[in-house]
PDB file of C-alpha atoms and ligand atoms in Angstrom:
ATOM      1  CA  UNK A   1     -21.367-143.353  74.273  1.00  0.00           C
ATOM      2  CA  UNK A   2     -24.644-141.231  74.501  1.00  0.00           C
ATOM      3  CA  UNK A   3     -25.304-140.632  78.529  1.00  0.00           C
ATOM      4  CA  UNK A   4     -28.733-138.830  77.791  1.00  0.00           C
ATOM      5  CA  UNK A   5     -31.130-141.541  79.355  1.00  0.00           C
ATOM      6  CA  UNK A   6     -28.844-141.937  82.573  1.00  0.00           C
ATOM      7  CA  UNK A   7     -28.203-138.331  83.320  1.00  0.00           C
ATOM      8  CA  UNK A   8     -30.874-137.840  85.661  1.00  0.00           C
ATOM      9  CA  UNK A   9     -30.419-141.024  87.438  1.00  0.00           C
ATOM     10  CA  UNK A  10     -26.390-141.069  87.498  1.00  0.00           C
ATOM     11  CA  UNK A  11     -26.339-140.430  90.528  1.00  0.00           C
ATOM     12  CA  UNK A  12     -28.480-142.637  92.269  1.00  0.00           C
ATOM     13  CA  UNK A  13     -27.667-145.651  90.265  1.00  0.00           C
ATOM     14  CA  UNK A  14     -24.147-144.362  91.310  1.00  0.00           C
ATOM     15  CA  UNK A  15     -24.904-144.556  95.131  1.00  0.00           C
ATOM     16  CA  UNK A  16     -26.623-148.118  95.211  1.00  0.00           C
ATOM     17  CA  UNK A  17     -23.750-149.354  93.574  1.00  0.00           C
ATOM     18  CA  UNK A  18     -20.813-147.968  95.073  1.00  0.00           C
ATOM     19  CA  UNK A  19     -22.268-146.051  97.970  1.00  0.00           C
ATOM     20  CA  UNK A  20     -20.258-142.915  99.024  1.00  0.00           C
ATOM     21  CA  UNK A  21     -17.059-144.358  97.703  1.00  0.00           C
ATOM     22  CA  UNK A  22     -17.009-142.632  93.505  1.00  0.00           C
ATOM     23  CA  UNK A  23     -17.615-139.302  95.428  1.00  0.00           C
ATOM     24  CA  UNK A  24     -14.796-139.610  97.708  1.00  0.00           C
ATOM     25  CA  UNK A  25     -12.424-140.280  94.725  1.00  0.00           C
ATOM     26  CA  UNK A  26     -13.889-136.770  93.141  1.00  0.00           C
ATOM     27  CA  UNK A  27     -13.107-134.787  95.997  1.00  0.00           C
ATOM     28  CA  UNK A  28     -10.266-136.410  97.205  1.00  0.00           C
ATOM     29  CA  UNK A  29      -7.749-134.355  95.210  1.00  0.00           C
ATOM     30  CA  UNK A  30      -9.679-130.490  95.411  1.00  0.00           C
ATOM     31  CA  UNK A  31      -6.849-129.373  97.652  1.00  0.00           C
ATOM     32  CA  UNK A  32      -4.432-130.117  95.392  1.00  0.00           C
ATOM     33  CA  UNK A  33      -6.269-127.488  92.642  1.00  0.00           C
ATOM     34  CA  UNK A  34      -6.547-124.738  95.145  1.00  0.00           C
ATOM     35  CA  UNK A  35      -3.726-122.672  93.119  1.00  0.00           C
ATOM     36  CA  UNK A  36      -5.357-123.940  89.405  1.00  0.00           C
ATOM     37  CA  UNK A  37      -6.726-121.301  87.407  1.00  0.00           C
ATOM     38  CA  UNK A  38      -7.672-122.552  84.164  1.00  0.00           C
ATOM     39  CA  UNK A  39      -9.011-126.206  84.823  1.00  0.00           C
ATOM     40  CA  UNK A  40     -10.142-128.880  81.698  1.00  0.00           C
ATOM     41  CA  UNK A  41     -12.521-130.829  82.995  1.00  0.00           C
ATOM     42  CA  UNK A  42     -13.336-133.828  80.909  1.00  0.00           C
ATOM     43  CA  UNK A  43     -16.693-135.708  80.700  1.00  0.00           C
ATOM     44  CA  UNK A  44     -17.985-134.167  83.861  1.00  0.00           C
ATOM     45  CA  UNK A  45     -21.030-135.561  83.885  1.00  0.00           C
ATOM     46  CA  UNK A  46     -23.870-134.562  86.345  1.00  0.00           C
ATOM     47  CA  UNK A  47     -22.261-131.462  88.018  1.00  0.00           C
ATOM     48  CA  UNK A  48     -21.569-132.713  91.034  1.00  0.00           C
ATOM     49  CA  UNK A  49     -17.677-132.021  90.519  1.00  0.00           C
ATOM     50  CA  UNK A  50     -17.453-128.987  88.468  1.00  0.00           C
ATOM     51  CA  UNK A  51     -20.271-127.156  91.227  1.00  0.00           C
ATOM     52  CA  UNK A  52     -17.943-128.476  94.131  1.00  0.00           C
ATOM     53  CA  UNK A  53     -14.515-127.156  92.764  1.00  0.00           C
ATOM     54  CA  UNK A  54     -15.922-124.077  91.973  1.00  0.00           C
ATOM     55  CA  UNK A  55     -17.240-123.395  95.360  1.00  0.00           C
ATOM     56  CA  UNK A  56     -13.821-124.373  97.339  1.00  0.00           C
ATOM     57  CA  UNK A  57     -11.516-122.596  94.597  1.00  0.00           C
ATOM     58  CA  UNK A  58     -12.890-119.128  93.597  1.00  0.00           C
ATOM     59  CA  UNK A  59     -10.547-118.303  91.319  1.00  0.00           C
ATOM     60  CA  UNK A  60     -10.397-121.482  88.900  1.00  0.00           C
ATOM     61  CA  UNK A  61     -12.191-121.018  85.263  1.00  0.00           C
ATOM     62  CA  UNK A  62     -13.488-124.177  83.870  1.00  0.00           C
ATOM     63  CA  UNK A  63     -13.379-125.486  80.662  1.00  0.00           C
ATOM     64  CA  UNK A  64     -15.941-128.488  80.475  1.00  0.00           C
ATOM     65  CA  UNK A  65     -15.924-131.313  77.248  1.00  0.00           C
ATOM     66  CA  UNK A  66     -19.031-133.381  77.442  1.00  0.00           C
ATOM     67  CA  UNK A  67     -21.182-134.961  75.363  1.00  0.00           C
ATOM     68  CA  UNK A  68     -24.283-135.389  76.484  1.00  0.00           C
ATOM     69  CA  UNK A  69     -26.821-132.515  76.102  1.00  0.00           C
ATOM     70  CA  UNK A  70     -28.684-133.951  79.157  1.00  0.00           C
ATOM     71  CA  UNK A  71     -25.855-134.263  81.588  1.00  0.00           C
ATOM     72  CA  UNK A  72     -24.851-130.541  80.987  1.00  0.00           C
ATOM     73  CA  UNK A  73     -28.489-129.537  80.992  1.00  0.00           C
ATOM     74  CA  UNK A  74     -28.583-131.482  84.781  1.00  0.00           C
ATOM     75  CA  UNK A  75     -25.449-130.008  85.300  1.00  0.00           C
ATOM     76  CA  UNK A  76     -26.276-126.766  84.983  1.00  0.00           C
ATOM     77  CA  UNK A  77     -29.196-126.901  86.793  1.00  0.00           C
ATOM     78  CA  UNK A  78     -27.792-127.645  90.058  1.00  0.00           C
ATOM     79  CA  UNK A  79     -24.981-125.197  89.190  1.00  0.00           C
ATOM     80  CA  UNK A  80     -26.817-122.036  87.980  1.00  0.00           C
ATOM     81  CA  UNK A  81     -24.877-120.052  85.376  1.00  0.00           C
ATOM     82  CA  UNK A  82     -21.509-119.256  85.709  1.00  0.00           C
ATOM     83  CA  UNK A  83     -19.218-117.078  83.672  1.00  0.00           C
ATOM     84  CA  UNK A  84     -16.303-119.148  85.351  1.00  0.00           C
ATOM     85  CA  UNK A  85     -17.731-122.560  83.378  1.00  0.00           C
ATOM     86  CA  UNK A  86     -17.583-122.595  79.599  1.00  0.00           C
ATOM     87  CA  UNK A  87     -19.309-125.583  78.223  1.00  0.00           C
ATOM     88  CA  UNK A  88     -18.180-127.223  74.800  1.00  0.00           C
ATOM     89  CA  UNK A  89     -20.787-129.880  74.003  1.00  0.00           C
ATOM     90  CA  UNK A  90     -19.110-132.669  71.862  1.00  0.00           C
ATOM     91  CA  UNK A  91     -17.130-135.968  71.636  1.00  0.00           C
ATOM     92  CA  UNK A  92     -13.950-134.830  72.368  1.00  0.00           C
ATOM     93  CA  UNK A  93     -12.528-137.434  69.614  1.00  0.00           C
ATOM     94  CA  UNK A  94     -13.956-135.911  67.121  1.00  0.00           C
ATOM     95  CA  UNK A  95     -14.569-131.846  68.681  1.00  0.00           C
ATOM     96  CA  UNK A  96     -12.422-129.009  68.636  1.00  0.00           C
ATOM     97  CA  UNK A  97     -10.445-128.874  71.611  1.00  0.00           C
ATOM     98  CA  UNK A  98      -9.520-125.518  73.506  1.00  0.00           C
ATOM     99  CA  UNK A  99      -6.808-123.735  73.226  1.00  0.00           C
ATOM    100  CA  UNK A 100      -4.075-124.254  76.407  1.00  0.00           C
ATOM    101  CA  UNK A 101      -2.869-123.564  78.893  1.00  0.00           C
ATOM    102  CA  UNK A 102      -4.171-125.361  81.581  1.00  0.00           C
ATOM    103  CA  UNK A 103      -2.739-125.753  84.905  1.00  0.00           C
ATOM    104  CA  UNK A 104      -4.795-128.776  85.380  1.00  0.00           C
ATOM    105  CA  UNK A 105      -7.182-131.375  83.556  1.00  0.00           C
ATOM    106  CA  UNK A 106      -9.226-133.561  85.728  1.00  0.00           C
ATOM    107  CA  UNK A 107     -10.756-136.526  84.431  1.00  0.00           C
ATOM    108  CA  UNK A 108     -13.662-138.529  87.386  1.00  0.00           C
ATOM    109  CA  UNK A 109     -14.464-142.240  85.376  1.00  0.00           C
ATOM    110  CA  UNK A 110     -13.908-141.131  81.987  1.00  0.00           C
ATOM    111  CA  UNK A 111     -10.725-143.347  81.094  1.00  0.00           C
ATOM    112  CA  UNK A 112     -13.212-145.885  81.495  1.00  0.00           C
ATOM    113  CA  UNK A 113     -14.911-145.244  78.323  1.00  0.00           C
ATOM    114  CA  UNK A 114     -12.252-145.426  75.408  1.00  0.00           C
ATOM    115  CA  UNK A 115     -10.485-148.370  74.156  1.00  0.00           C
ATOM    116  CA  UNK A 116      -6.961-148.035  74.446  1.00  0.00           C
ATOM    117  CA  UNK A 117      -5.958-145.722  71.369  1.00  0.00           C
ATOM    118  CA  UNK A 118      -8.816-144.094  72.599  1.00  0.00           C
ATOM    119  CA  UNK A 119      -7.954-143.307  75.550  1.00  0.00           C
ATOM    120  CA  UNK A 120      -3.775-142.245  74.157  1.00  0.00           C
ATOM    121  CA  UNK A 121      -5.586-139.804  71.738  1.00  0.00           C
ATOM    122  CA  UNK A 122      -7.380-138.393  74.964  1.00  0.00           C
ATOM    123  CA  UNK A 123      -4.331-138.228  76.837  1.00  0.00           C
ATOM    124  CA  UNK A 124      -2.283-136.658  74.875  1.00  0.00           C
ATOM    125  CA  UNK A 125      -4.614-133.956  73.085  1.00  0.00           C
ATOM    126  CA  UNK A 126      -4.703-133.169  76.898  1.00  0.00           C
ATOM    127  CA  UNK A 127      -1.037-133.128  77.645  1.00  0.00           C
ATOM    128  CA  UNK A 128      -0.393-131.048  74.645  1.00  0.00           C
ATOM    129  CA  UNK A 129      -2.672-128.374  76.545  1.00  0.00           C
ATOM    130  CA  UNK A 130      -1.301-128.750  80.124  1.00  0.00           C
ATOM    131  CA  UNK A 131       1.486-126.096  81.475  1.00  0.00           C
ATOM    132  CA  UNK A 132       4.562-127.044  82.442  1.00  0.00           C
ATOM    133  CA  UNK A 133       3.815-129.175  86.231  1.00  0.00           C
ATOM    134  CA  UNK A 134       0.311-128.845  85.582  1.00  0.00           C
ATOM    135  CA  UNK A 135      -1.706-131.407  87.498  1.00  0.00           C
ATOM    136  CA  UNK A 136      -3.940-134.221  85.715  1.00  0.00           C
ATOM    137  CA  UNK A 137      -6.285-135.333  88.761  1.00  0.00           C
ATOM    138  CA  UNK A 138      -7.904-138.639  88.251  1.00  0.00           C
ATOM    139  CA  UNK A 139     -10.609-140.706  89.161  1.00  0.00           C
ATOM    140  CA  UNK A 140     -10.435-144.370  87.818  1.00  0.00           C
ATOM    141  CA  UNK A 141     -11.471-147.750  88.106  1.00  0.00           C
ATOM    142  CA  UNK A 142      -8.461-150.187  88.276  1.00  0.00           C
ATOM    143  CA  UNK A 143      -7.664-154.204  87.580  1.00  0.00           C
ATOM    144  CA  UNK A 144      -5.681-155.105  90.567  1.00  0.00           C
ATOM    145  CA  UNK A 145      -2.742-157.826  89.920  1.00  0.00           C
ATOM    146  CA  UNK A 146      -4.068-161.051  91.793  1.00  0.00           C
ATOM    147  CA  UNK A 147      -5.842-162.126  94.374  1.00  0.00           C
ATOM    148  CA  UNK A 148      -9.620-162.317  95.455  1.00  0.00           C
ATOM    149  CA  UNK A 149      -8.891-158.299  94.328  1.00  0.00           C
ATOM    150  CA  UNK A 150      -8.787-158.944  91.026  1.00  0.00           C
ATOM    151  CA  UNK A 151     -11.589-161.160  90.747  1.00  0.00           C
ATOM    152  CA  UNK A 152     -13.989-158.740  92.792  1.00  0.00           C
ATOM    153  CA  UNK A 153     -12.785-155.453  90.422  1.00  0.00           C
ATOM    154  CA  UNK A 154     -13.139-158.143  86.870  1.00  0.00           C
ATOM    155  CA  UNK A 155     -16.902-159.106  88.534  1.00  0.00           C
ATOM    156  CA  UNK A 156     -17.421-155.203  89.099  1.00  0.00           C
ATOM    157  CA  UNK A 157     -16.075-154.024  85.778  1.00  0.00           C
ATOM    158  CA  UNK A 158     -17.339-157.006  83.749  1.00  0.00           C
ATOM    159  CA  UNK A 159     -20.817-155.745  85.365  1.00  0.00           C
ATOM    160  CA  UNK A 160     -20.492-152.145  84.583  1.00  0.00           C
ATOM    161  CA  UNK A 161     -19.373-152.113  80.907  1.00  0.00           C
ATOM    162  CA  UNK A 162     -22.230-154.380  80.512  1.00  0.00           C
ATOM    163  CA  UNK A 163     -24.100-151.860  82.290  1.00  0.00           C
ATOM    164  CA  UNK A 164     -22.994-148.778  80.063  1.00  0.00           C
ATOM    165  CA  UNK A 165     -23.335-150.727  76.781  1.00  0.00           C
ATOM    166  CA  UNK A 166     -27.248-151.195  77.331  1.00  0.00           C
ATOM    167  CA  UNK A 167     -28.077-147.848  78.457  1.00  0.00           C
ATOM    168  CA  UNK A 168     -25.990-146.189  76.706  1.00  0.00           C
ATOM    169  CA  UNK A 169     -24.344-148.006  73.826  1.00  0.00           C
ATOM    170  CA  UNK A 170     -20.752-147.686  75.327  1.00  0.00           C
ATOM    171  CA  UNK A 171     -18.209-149.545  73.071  1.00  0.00           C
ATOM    172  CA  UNK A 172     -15.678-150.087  75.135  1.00  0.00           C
ATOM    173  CA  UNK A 173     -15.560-153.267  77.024  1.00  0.00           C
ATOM    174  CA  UNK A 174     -12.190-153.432  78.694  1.00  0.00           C
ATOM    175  CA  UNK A 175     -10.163-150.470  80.821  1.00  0.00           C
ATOM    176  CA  UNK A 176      -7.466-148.765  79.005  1.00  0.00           C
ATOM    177  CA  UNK A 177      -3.804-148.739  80.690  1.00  0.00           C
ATOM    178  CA  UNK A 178      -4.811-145.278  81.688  1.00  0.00           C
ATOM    179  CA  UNK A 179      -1.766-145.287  84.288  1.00  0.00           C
ATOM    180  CA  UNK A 180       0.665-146.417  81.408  1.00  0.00           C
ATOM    181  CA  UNK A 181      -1.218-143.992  79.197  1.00  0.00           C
ATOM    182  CA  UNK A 182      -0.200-141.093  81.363  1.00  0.00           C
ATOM    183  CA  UNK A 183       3.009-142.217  82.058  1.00  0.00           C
ATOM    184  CA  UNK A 184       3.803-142.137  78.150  1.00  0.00           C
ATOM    185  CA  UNK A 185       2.597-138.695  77.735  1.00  0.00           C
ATOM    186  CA  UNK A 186       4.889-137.719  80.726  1.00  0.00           C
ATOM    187  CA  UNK A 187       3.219-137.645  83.553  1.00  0.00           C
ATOM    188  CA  UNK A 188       4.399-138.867  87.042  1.00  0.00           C
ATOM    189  CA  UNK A 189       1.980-139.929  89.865  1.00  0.00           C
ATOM    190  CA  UNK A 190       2.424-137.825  92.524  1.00  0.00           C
ATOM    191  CA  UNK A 191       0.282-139.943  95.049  1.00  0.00           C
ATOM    192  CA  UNK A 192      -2.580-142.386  94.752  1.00  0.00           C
ATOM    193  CA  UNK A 193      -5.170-143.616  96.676  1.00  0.00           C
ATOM    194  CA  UNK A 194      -7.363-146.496  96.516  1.00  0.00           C
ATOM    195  CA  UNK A 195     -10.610-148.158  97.859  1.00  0.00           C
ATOM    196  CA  UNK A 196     -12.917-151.053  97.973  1.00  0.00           C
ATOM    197  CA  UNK A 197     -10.719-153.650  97.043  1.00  0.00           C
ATOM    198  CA  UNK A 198      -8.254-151.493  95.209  1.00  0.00           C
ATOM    199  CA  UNK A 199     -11.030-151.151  92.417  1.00  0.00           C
ATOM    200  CA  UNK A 200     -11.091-146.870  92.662  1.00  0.00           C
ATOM    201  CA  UNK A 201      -8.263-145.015  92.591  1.00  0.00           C
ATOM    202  CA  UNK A 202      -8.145-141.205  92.990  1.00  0.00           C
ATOM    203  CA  UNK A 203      -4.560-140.057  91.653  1.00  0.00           C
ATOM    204  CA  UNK A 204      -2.580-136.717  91.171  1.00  0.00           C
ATOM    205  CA  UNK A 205       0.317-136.605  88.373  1.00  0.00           C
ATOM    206  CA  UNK A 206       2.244-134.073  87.326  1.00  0.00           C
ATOM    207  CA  UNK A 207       3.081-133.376  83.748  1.00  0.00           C
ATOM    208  CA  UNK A 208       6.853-132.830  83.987  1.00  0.00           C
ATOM    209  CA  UNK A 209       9.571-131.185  81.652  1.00  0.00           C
ATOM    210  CA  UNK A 210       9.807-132.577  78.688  1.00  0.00           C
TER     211      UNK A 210
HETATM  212  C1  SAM B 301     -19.023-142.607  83.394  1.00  0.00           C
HETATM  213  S1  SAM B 301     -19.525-140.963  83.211  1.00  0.00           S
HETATM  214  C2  SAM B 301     -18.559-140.113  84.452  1.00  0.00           C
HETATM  215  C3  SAM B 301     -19.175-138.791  84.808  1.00  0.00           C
HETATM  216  C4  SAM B 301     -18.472-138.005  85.914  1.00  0.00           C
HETATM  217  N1  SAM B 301     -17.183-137.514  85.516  1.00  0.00           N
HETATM  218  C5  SAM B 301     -18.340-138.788  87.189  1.00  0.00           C
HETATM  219  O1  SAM B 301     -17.434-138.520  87.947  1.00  0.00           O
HETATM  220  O2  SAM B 301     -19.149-139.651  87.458  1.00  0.00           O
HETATM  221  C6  SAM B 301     -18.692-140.487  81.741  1.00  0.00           C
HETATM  222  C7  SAM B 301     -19.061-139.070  81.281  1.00  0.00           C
HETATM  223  O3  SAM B 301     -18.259-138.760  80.163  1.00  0.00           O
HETATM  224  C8  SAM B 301     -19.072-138.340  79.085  1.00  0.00           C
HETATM  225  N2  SAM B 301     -18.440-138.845  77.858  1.00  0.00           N
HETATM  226  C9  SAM B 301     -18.295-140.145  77.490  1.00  0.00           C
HETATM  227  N3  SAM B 301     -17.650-140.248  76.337  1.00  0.00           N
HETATM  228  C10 SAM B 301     -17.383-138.962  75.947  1.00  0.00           C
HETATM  229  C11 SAM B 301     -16.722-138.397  74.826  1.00  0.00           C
HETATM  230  N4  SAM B 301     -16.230-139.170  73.850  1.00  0.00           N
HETATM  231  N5  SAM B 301     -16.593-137.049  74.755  1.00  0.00           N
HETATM  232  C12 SAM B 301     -17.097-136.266  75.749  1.00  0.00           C
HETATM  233  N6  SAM B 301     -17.729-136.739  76.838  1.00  0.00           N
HETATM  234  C13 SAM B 301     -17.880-138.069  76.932  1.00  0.00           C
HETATM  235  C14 SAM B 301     -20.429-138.977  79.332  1.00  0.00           C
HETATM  236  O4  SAM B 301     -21.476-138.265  78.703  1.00  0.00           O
HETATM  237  C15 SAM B 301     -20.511-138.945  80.853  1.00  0.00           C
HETATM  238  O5  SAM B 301     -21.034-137.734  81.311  1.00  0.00           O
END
């Protein structure tokens, strides 16, 4: 996936989708990484997350992956410089990762974008890197079982991979088990939270002892 052309726009085609609702899910969870220190953010996109967790949590270091040039370049901009954000430009299938620990990784719609070995290559690289109880805070789209639910979310996500392929040549087409994912990897969802029509979900799970 190559987010250059949207990165400016992200967020507005963002808000006449979905409104207010994707930026609820991203700051749903902050309190949670008041005590984080060293935080892996993954495909953070436009900023908006990164500049916000930084401001409420003025101890935490970042470590950002992402792969557009363009979406760190916006990123930056409405962040300034920061010696509390490193940046590591790159497809984090195919980059080197950083070294751990981290007491959290927090991934806002990035699931989304890997088919499902993917996504378990993502997930654990990740959990190899996470302390013991560290915190994976998530942001995700979800299938819900049945129901006029389902149908809504499968119009919505049918519509958005469709979307993401166009502009910007996404391959995925389907959402990864990224719950089942994290289970695996052994994680356990502390509490989750969902919206319009169960479609967003904004989660918390710990990584426990193995
Ligand atoms: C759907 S956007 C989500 C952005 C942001 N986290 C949010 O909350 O809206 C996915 C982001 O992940 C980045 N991305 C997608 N695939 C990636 C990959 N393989 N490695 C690193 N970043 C990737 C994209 O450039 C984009 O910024």
């Amino acid at each position: 996936m190559n987010a250059d052309r949207l990165a400016e726009a992200y967020r507005w085609v963002e808000y006449a989708a979905f409104g207010g609702a994707l930026e609820r899910c991203r700051y749903e969870r902050l309190a949670e990484l008041a005590g984080a220190r060293r935080v892996l953010v993954l495909g953070e996109g436009d900023g908006r997350f990164a500049a916000r967790l930084l401001r409420e949590n003025g101890a935490a270091q970042l470590v950002v992956m992402e792969s557009s040039a363009r979406m760190i370049r916006v990123a930056q901009r409405r962040m300034g410089e920061s010696v509390r954000v490193e940046w590591r430009m790159g497809d984090v299938l195919a980059a080197a990762w950083p070294e751990g620990p981290f007491d959290a990784v927090v991934t806002h719609f990035f699931l989304d974008c890997f088919a499902e070995d993917e996504a378990r290559q993502v997930v654990l690289r990740a959990a190899e890197r996470m302390a013991p109880g560290g915190l994976w805070v998530v942001s995700e789209f979800c299938e819900p079982e049945s129901g006029f639910q389902r149908w809504h979310a499968r119009a919505w996500l049918g519509l958005m991979y469709l979307f993401f392929r166009w502009t910007a040549g996404l391959r995925a087409n389907r959402l990864p088990d990224w719950e089942g994912l994290l289970h695996s990897a052994g994680f356990r969802c502390q509490e989750r939270r969902r919206w319009r029509w169960g479609l967003v979900a904004s989660e918390v799970w710990r990584k426990e002892d193995p």
